[in-house]
């Protein structure tokens, strides 16, 4: 199995299946399993289901494409049309004011002219009257010639007054114009209003607004726009479709990050909208262009691909060395799945935005990221921020991811979730992984690989300070375990086994698969960490899920805010910040009773070997008495409990033998090391899975 991102994304998550009714009925007996765990952690809910992995194909996941019927398709055109447009609306509201500026500016000039009009009218009338008198005077006085000299000035007077009146009117108009030009108040009113402010930079608040408004609307199932020839692609054909390296986004932007895109195909048949945010906060949608892809041997009609849209995207970064700038760092592909790696790591475990009704009889609902906004990093920046809008029939959500690649890659997540309707199981900060077999469970058929898994256990740091470790199983029937975790300090699916010799796989390198640790930020309140284990026949299925479930759900339309940090790491001691010893490995076998002839013979019991290592055991003399505090539920009986030094590891080995009363039910066990006064180790908890044959 290839470790390339494309290959990994074809893994099928078994969690999205709608369980067959007969399978669901089988879970009733398991639900009756007593809870052995006291106080801080327990595993009370254990459901059994006979549905085989092959019949439980879910919706698409990043490494595992689900059945097309589970992952709703999408019509980007409709979604885009309904997206709220903020700043343009502001501009539109302000444009009428700009249009009114011209009439307002002209008003003072008209008013000034109106004031001057009365003064000009009398002057003109007076000049006309005098002019008329001047013309009539010579006719009346013609016989008297002596006063002719006196009449001459009178004759000229009317024309001078008329000229003076005209001159006065012109001066008055000029004065009015000058006043308009010089009067600051009038000049200010005459200028056009200031243009509308530029659009505000895009922020997380814009995504929150879209999620809130979307939740108030009815859910609309996206419709696929993928041509049939791409929907019908098989794995090998989809592998032929690759983004060209010379068409990577930001390749010449002066940033260490590159942005690549996934083509639609196979089960990834609904487009997601991807936009870029520039350094001023302006948003530009990135258009799909078939010329960016190499289709290999596929015969492609570019006309059929116009406006197709992307299936997802990946971020590239020099994770391991500056000489390799195009190492994959992050991949978002399928529903709300994404994968991240750090230095020296290979893709393995994945995360999701939200999990709804996982492993419930009603079937799982797969929320999906429908839109992404990615900030273009500045030249010297070594972190990147992106936003996502999530949608599903019963939930919407706004997400912000701040990604910092270091030796370990850190991802800070802030989310605001809205429910359209009540859900059966709301999983926050969900993790998805694969466990086929390991030290505690031998393979069904011989295999040269001693172990095959992306994670080998669930770790929890409870709110009261207890550390819990639960090795994973590939059970015969669906199993769900819940651990009380009010205000948890952390939880995660870890890969503690790091020796190549434990895997012997030169292709998949399971020893390089990262552990994923969740650190809650703030007060999460009451809730539980829940673990789902699903049967799988091979490693191509993601069959392990873990998430935190709040004790109370938000009311429809009310926000649920959650914030946490994700650490993708190979350094498990970094996560285990305590002096307590931790579990290095758990091994399981049968027939561990030696007879008088020293031959091991079976007595029907199950043997469990648990190795503890860590600071609390490092400097304790070998002859120090250390015991194990062990508890078991009502379906099991402890027949051996012994602790001895392990000189190879420098720790202690716990040997347990358990008799199972009813093989049709699981058995829950808990144990921790103590010196008789205080605990010396984390709490090991384990479920012996159902061993009875399937009911037909």
XYZ file of C-alpha atoms in Angstrom, residues 35 53 55 65-66 83 111 118 167 175 193 231 278 315 350 398 450 457 492 511 541 671 678:
23
model
C -18.892 -0.913 34.016
C -16.236 -4.451 7.255
C -20.629 -4.390 4.100
C -13.405 7.463 -0.224
C -16.841 6.490 1.005
C -23.348 33.583 0.055
C -29.797 80.806 -3.778
C -34.574 91.670 -7.073
C -22.619 97.057 -14.957
C -19.693 88.992 -6.464
C -19.125 63.245 -0.826
C -17.214 9.273 -11.745
C -4.463 38.516 -0.036
C -0.422 22.567 1.271
C -6.590 11.701 10.045
C -17.260 27.895 10.963
C 4.291 -8.516 12.938
C -3.950 2.984 21.584
C -5.508 11.288 21.381
C 6.709 3.268 12.502
C -10.353 0.645 5.998
C -5.004 -1.980 36.261
C 0.597 5.805 45.637
